[in-house]
Amino acid sequence: MSERYAVIGNPIDFSKSPVIHDEFARATGEDIEYIRILGPLGGFAGAVDAFRARGGRGLNVTAPFKIDAFHYCQVLSPSAQLAGAVNCLKLDGEVAAGENFDGVGLVRDVVHNLRVPLAGRRILLLGAGGAARGALLPFLREKPELLVIVNRTQDKARALAAVASSHAQPGTTVEAAGYGTLGGERFDLVFNATSASLVGQALPLDASVFRDSQLAYELAYGKGLTPFLRTARAGAAVRLCDGVGMLAEQAAEAFAWWRGKRPDTQRVIELLRVPLE
Ligand code: NDP
């Protein structure tokens, strides 16, 4: 019998995870069944318990349940602990183990797929929510020269910068800043880890921030040329990108964790990529 996996979220109809994991299973010859679960708001644990009772072996977790998933697990990886959020569960008997592959997927997309190194670079990270928190350790492992964290609620950016500083290696400086104080700085890479683009909102970001940027990366995917990417283009960022590669790479990490085989992601990325124009 096929082993069972699923993605849980609310809403969930939009999720590309079944397409991705079906393609990974086909490519690797793994026999799995993968479904979508609409988790009831306030009812995450019950929905996961029911899935386990039906033989469920693993779950991808999407909004709004990443924090519920964190509290559900008995075992947490370092990246899940630092993010305070779980985007992948492995269900093994009585034990639920939690991982957060969002950051590792993001870095893999940038360094491996886009071939833009982070080592020695100046990075601007916009946002201090789950995705930004998940990116911290994977960013720091690459030893950037500078990581500046900016968030609408500045206290959260300061708290995150303090946590990140304690994990930074010698040679990496971590700072918190406000949107209004970025004018004079130059950044090699700018990441939009806010959810502003999901509702078509522009950030209070001056285009001059991008004047030396090799890459402007929008973590949201399938939204075309978002306000953030338009600002980056106006500021002459060399390359614009959305988060479809990150999505595929975090899924590949999950698949490898569950099945012991890491699938190639190129076909899935080509399948799901929506033109930015
Ligand atoms: P969270 O809800 O955890 O965090 C949202 C962040 O966006 C907060 O820092 C919030 O600031 C900020 N924000 C929201 N609206 C605005 C606004 N109008 N102006 C400025 N800042 C704003 O979301 P996630 O971290 O889970 O997701 C962030 C983005 O990353 C989303 O676009 C999501 O789709 C994308 N993502 C992509 C993935 C992929 O695989 N490609 C995986 C995970 C996420 P404040 O603290 O002030 O409220």
CSV table of C-alpha atoms and ligand atoms in Angstrom, one decimal:
chain,number,residue,atom,x,y,z
A,1,MET,CA,0.0,0.0,0.0
A,2,SER,CA,1.2,3.5,-0.8
A,3,GLU,CA,2.5,5.5,2.2
A,4,ARG,CA,0.4,8.6,2.9
A,5,TYR,CA,1.5,12.3,2.9
A,6,ALA,CA,-0.3,15.5,2.7
A,7,VAL,CA,-0.2,19.3,2.8
A,8,ILE,CA,-2.3,21.0,5.5
A,9,GLY,CA,-3.4,24.7,5.4
A,10,ASN,CA,-6.4,26.9,5.3
A,11,PRO,CA,-7.2,27.8,2.6
A,12,ILE,CA,-5.5,24.9,0.7
A,13,ASP,CA,-7.0,24.7,-2.8
A,14,PHE,CA,-4.2,26.9,-4.1
A,15,SER,CA,-1.4,24.6,-2.9
A,16,LYS,CA,1.0,23.3,-5.5
A,17,SER,CA,2.5,20.7,-3.1
A,18,PRO,CA,0.5,17.7,-4.5
A,19,VAL,CA,1.7,18.5,-8.1
A,20,ILE,CA,5.3,18.8,-6.8
A,21,HIS,CA,5.3,15.7,-4.7
A,22,ASP,CA,3.5,13.6,-7.3
A,23,GLU,CA,6.3,14.6,-9.8
A,24,PHE,CA,9.0,13.9,-7.2
A,25,ALA,CA,7.5,10.4,-6.6
A,26,ARG,CA,7.3,9.7,-10.3
A,27,ALA,CA,10.9,10.8,-10.9
A,28,THR,CA,12.3,8.8,-8.0
A,29,GLY,CA,10.0,5.8,-8.4
A,30,GLU,CA,8.7,6.2,-4.8
A,31,ASP,CA,5.1,4.8,-4.2
A,32,ILE,CA,3.3,7.5,-2.2
A,33,GLU,CA,-0.2,9.0,-1.9
A,34,TYR,CA,-0.2,12.8,-1.4
A,35,ILE,CA,-3.4,14.8,-0.7
A,36,ARG,CA,-4.5,18.3,0.4
A,37,ILE,CA,-6.1,18.7,3.9
A,38,LEU,CA,-8.2,21.7,4.7
A,39,GLY,CA,-7.3,22.2,8.4
A,40,PRO,CA,-10.1,23.7,10.5
A,41,LEU,CA,-9.0,27.0,12.1
A,42,GLY,CA,-8.3,26.3,15.7
A,43,GLY,CA,-8.3,22.5,15.0
A,44,PHE,CA,-4.8,21.7,13.7
A,45,ALA,CA,-3.9,19.1,16.3
A,46,GLY,CA,-7.2,17.2,15.7
A,47,ALA,CA,-6.8,17.2,12.0
A,48,VAL,CA,-3.2,15.8,12.3
A,49,ASP,CA,-4.3,13.2,14.8
A,50,ALA,CA,-7.0,12.0,12.4
A,51,PHE,CA,-4.4,11.9,9.5
A,52,ARG,CA,-2.1,9.8,11.7
A,53,ALA,CA,-4.9,7.5,12.6
A,54,ARG,CA,-5.4,6.9,8.8
A,55,GLY,CA,-1.7,6.0,8.5
A,56,GLY,CA,-0.3,9.4,7.6
A,57,ARG,CA,3.6,9.5,7.5
A,58,GLY,CA,4.3,13.1,6.8
A,59,LEU,CA,2.9,16.6,6.3
A,60,ASN,CA,3.9,19.8,4.7
A,61,VAL,CA,2.4,22.7,6.7
A,62,THR,CA,1.4,26.0,5.2
A,63,ALA,CA,-0.4,29.1,6.5
A,64,PRO,CA,-1.8,29.6,9.1
A,65,PHE,CA,-0.6,26.5,10.9
A,66,LYS,CA,3.2,26.7,11.1
A,67,ILE,CA,3.2,27.8,14.7
A,68,ASP,CA,0.5,25.2,15.7
A,69,ALA,CA,2.8,22.6,14.0
A,70,PHE,CA,5.7,23.9,16.1
A,71,HIS,CA,3.7,23.2,19.3
A,72,TYR,CA,2.5,19.9,18.1
A,73,CYS,CA,5.9,18.3,17.7
A,74,GLN,CA,7.9,16.4,20.3
A,75,VAL,CA,11.2,16.7,18.4
A,76,LEU,CA,12.3,20.0,16.7
A,77,SER,CA,15.3,20.6,14.4
A,78,PRO,CA,17.5,23.7,15.2
A,79,SER,CA,16.0,25.6,12.2
A,80,ALA,CA,12.5,24.9,13.5
A,81,GLN,CA,13.5,26.0,16.9
A,82,LEU,CA,15.0,29.3,15.7
A,83,ALA,CA,12.1,30.0,13.4
A,84,GLY,CA,9.6,29.1,16.1
A,85,ALA,CA,7.7,27.5,13.2
A,86,VAL,CA,7.5,24.1,11.5
A,87,ASN,CA,6.7,23.7,7.8
A,88,CYS,CA,7.3,19.9,7.7
A,89,LEU,CA,6.3,17.0,9.9
A,90,LYS,CA,7.5,13.5,10.0
A,91,LEU,CA,5.1,11.1,11.8
A,92,ASP,CA,6.8,8.0,13.1
A,93,GLY,CA,4.8,5.9,15.5
A,94,GLU,CA,4.2,8.1,18.6
A,95,VAL,CA,6.7,10.7,17.6
A,96,ALA,CA,6.0,13.8,15.6
A,97,ALA,CA,9.3,15.5,14.4
A,98,GLY,CA,9.3,19.0,13.1
A,99,GLU,CA,11.5,20.7,10.6
A,100,ASN,CA,11.6,24.1,8.9
A,101,PHE,CA,12.9,23.8,5.3
A,102,ASP,CA,11.8,27.3,4.1
A,103,GLY,CA,15.2,28.9,4.7
A,104,VAL,CA,17.3,26.1,3.4
A,105,GLY,CA,15.1,26.0,0.3
A,106,LEU,CA,15.5,29.7,-0.2
A,107,VAL,CA,19.3,29.5,0.1
A,108,ARG,CA,19.5,26.5,-2.2
A,109,ASP,CA,17.5,28.3,-4.8
A,110,VAL,CA,19.7,31.4,-4.7
A,111,VAL,CA,23.1,29.7,-4.5
A,112,HIS,CA,22.6,26.5,-6.5
A,113,ASN,CA,19.8,27.3,-9.0
A,114,LEU,CA,20.5,31.1,-9.6
A,115,ARG,CA,24.2,30.8,-8.9
A,116,VAL,CA,24.3,33.9,-6.8
A,117,PRO,CA,26.6,33.4,-3.8
A,118,LEU,CA,25.8,34.9,-0.4
A,119,ALA,CA,29.3,34.5,1.0
A,120,GLY,CA,30.9,38.0,1.6
A,121,ARG,CA,27.7,39.7,0.3
A,122,ARG,CA,25.6,42.5,1.8
A,123,ILE,CA,22.0,41.2,2.3
A,124,LEU,CA,18.8,43.1,3.0
A,125,LEU,CA,16.0,41.0,4.5
A,126,LEU,CA,12.6,42.6,4.6
A,127,GLY,CA,10.1,41.1,7.1
A,128,ALA,CA,10.4,39.4,10.5
A,129,GLY,CA,7.7,36.7,10.2
A,130,GLY,CA,8.0,33.0,9.9
A,131,ALA,CA,9.7,33.0,6.5
A,132,ALA,CA,12.3,35.6,7.6
A,133,ARG,CA,13.0,33.7,10.8
A,134,GLY,CA,13.4,30.5,8.9
A,135,ALA,CA,16.0,32.2,6.6
A,136,LEU,CA,18.3,33.3,9.4
A,137,LEU,CA,20.4,30.2,10.1
A,138,PRO,CA,20.7,29.2,6.4
A,139,PHE,CA,21.8,32.8,5.5
A,140,LEU,CA,24.3,33.0,8.3
A,141,ARG,CA,25.8,29.6,7.4
A,142,GLU,CA,26.8,31.2,4.1
A,143,LYS,CA,28.9,33.9,5.9
A,144,PRO,CA,27.5,37.1,4.4
A,145,GLU,CA,29.4,40.3,5.2
A,146,LEU,CA,26.3,42.1,6.3
A,147,LEU,CA,22.7,41.1,7.1
A,148,VAL,CA,20.3,44.0,7.7
A,149,ILE,CA,16.8,43.1,8.9
A,150,VAL,CA,14.0,45.6,8.3
A,151,ASN,CA,10.4,45.2,9.4
A,152,ARG,CA,7.2,47.4,9.6
A,153,THR,CA,7.1,46.6,13.4
A,154,GLN,CA,10.6,47.6,14.2
A,155,ASP,CA,10.8,45.8,17.6
A,156,LYS,CA,10.4,42.5,15.8
A,157,ALA,CA,13.3,43.4,13.5
A,158,ARG,CA,15.5,44.3,16.5
A,159,ALA,CA,14.6,41.1,18.3
A,160,LEU,CA,15.4,39.0,15.3
A,161,ALA,CA,18.7,40.9,14.7
A,162,ALA,CA,19.7,40.1,18.3
A,163,VAL,CA,19.0,36.4,17.8
A,164,ALA,CA,20.8,36.3,14.5
A,165,SER,CA,23.8,38.1,16.0
A,166,SER,CA,24.2,35.4,18.5
A,167,HIS,CA,24.4,32.8,15.7
A,168,ALA,CA,26.6,34.9,13.3
A,169,GLN,CA,30.2,33.8,12.6
A,170,PRO,CA,33.2,36.2,12.8
A,171,GLY,CA,33.1,38.4,9.7
A,172,THR,CA,29.3,38.8,9.6
A,173,THR,CA,27.6,41.9,10.9
A,174,VAL,CA,23.9,41.8,11.7
A,175,GLU,CA,21.8,45.0,12.1
A,176,ALA,CA,18.2,46.0,12.4
A,177,ALA,CA,17.1,49.1,10.5
A,178,GLY,CA,13.9,51.0,9.6
A,179,TYR,CA,12.5,51.4,6.0
A,180,GLY,CA,13.2,55.1,6.3
A,181,THR,CA,16.9,54.8,7.2
A,182,LEU,CA,18.1,52.7,4.2
A,183,GLY,CA,18.7,55.5,1.7
A,184,GLY,CA,22.5,55.5,1.8
A,185,GLU,CA,23.1,51.8,2.0
A,186,ARG,CA,24.0,49.5,-0.8
A,187,PHE,CA,23.0,45.8,-0.9
A,188,ASP,CA,24.0,43.0,-3.2
A,189,LEU,CA,20.9,41.0,-2.5
A,190,VAL,CA,17.4,42.1,-1.3
A,191,PHE,CA,14.8,39.6,-0.1
A,192,ASN,CA,11.2,40.4,0.4
A,193,ALA,CA,10.0,38.1,3.1
A,194,THR,CA,7.0,40.3,3.9
A,195,SER,CA,3.5,39.2,3.0
A,196,ALA,CA,2.7,42.7,1.4
A,197,SER,CA,2.9,41.3,-2.1
A,198,LEU,CA,0.2,38.8,-1.4
A,199,VAL,CA,-2.3,41.7,-1.2
A,200,GLY,CA,-0.5,43.8,-3.9
A,201,GLN,CA,0.8,46.3,-1.3
A,202,ALA,CA,4.0,48.3,-1.9
A,203,LEU,CA,6.7,48.6,0.8
A,204,PRO,CA,8.0,52.1,1.7
A,205,LEU,CA,11.2,51.2,0.0
A,206,ASP,CA,13.3,53.7,-2.1
A,207,ALA,CA,14.3,52.3,-5.5
A,208,SER,CA,17.9,53.6,-4.8
A,209,VAL,CA,18.3,50.6,-2.3
A,210,PHE,CA,18.7,48.4,-5.4
A,211,ARG,CA,21.3,50.4,-7.3
A,212,ASP,CA,24.0,47.9,-6.7
A,213,SER,CA,21.8,44.8,-6.3
A,214,GLN,CA,22.5,41.6,-8.3
A,215,LEU,CA,19.3,40.0,-7.1
A,216,ALA,CA,15.9,41.1,-5.9
A,217,TYR,CA,14.1,38.1,-4.6
A,218,GLU,CA,10.3,38.0,-3.9
A,219,LEU,CA,9.5,35.0,-1.6
A,220,ALA,CA,5.9,35.1,-2.7
A,221,TYR,CA,5.3,33.1,-6.0
A,222,GLY,CA,3.0,33.2,-8.9
A,223,LYS,CA,2.1,36.9,-8.4
A,224,GLY,CA,3.9,38.2,-11.4
A,225,LEU,CA,5.7,41.5,-11.2
A,226,THR,CA,4.8,42.5,-7.6
A,227,PRO,CA,5.2,46.1,-6.3
A,228,PHE,CA,8.5,45.0,-4.7
A,229,LEU,CA,9.8,43.7,-7.9
A,230,ARG,CA,8.7,46.8,-9.8
A,231,THR,CA,10.6,49.0,-7.3
A,232,ALA,CA,13.6,46.7,-7.8
A,233,ARG,CA,13.4,47.1,-11.6
A,234,ALA,CA,13.1,50.8,-11.3
A,235,GLY,CA,16.2,50.8,-9.1
A,236,ALA,CA,18.1,48.8,-11.7
A,237,ALA,CA,18.5,45.5,-9.8
A,238,VAL,CA,20.3,43.1,-12.2
A,239,ARG,CA,18.0,40.1,-11.7
A,240,LEU,CA,14.4,39.7,-10.4
A,241,CYS,CA,13.1,36.5,-9.1
A,242,ASP,CA,10.0,35.1,-7.3
A,243,GLY,CA,9.8,32.2,-4.8
A,244,VAL,CA,8.9,29.3,-7.0
A,245,GLY,CA,12.4,27.9,-6.8
A,246,MET,CA,12.3,28.2,-3.0
A,247,LEU,CA,9.0,26.4,-3.0
A,248,ALA,CA,10.4,23.5,-5.0
A,249,GLU,CA,13.6,23.3,-3.0
A,250,GLN,CA,11.9,23.2,0.4
A,251,ALA,CA,9.6,20.5,-1.0
A,252,ALA,CA,12.7,18.5,-2.2
A,253,GLU,CA,14.2,18.7,1.3
A,254,ALA,CA,10.9,17.4,2.8
A,255,PHE,CA,10.8,14.6,0.3
A,256,ALA,CA,14.4,13.6,1.0
A,257,TRP,CA,13.7,13.7,4.8
A,258,TRP,CA,10.7,11.4,4.4
A,259,ARG,CA,11.9,9.1,1.6
A,260,GLY,CA,15.7,9.2,1.7
A,261,LYS,CA,16.0,10.3,-1.9
A,262,ARG,CA,16.5,13.9,-3.0
A,263,PRO,CA,14.7,14.6,-6.2
A,264,ASP,CA,15.9,17.0,-8.9
A,265,THR,CA,13.8,20.2,-8.9
A,266,GLN,CA,14.3,21.6,-12.3
A,267,ARG,CA,11.3,20.0,-14.0
A,268,VAL,CA,9.0,21.2,-11.1
A,269,ILE,CA,10.3,24.7,-11.3
A,270,GLU,CA,9.7,24.8,-15.1
A,271,LEU,CA,6.3,23.4,-14.6
A,272,LEU,CA,5.2,26.0,-12.0
A,273,ARG,CA,7.1,29.1,-13.1
A,274,VAL,CA,4.8,32.0,-14.0
A,275,PRO,CA,6.4,34.8,-16.1
A,276,LEU,CA,7.1,37.9,-14.1
A,277,GLU,CA,5.7,40.3,-16.7
B,1,NDP,P1,4.1,36.1,8.3
B,1,NDP,O1,2.7,36.4,8.4
B,1,NDP,O2,4.8,35.2,9.3
B,1,NDP,O3,5.0,37.5,8.3
B,1,NDP,C1,4.5,38.6,7.5
B,1,NDP,C2,5.6,39.7,7.5
B,1,NDP,O4,5.2,40.6,6.5
B,1,NDP,C3,5.7,40.4,8.8
B,1,NDP,O5,7.1,40.8,9.0
B,1,NDP,C4,4.9,41.7,8.6
B,1,NDP,O6,5.3,42.8,9.3
B,1,NDP,C5,5.2,41.9,7.1
B,1,NDP,N1,4.1,42.7,6.5
B,1,NDP,C6,2.9,42.3,6.2
B,1,NDP,N2,2.2,43.3,5.5
B,1,NDP,C7,3.1,44.3,5.4
B,1,NDP,C8,3.0,45.6,4.8
B,1,NDP,N3,1.9,46.0,4.2
B,1,NDP,N4,4.1,46.4,4.8
B,1,NDP,C9,5.2,46.0,5.4
B,1,NDP,N5,5.4,44.8,6.0
B,1,NDP,C10,4.3,43.9,6.0
B,1,NDP,O7,4.3,35.5,6.8
B,1,NDP,P2,5.4,34.5,6.3
B,1,NDP,O8,6.7,34.9,6.9
B,1,NDP,O9,4.9,33.1,6.5
B,1,NDP,O10,5.4,34.8,4.7
B,1,NDP,C11,6.1,35.9,4.2
B,1,NDP,C12,6.1,35.8,2.7
B,1,NDP,O11,6.9,34.7,2.3
B,1,NDP,C13,4.7,35.6,2.0
B,1,NDP,O12,4.7,36.3,0.8
B,1,NDP,C14,4.8,34.1,1.7
B,1,NDP,O13,4.0,33.8,0.6
B,1,NDP,C15,6.2,33.9,1.4
B,1,NDP,N6,6.7,32.5,1.5
B,1,NDP,C16,7.1,31.8,0.5
B,1,NDP,C17,7.5,30.5,0.6
B,1,NDP,C18,8.0,29.8,-0.7
B,1,NDP,O14,8.2,28.6,-0.6
B,1,NDP,N7,8.3,30.5,-1.8
B,1,NDP,C19,7.5,29.8,1.8
B,1,NDP,C20,7.0,30.6,3.0
B,1,NDP,C21,6.6,31.9,2.8
B,1,NDP,P3,4.8,43.0,10.9
B,1,NDP,O15,5.6,42.2,11.7
B,1,NDP,O16,4.9,44.5,11.0
B,1,NDP,O17,3.3,42.6,10.9
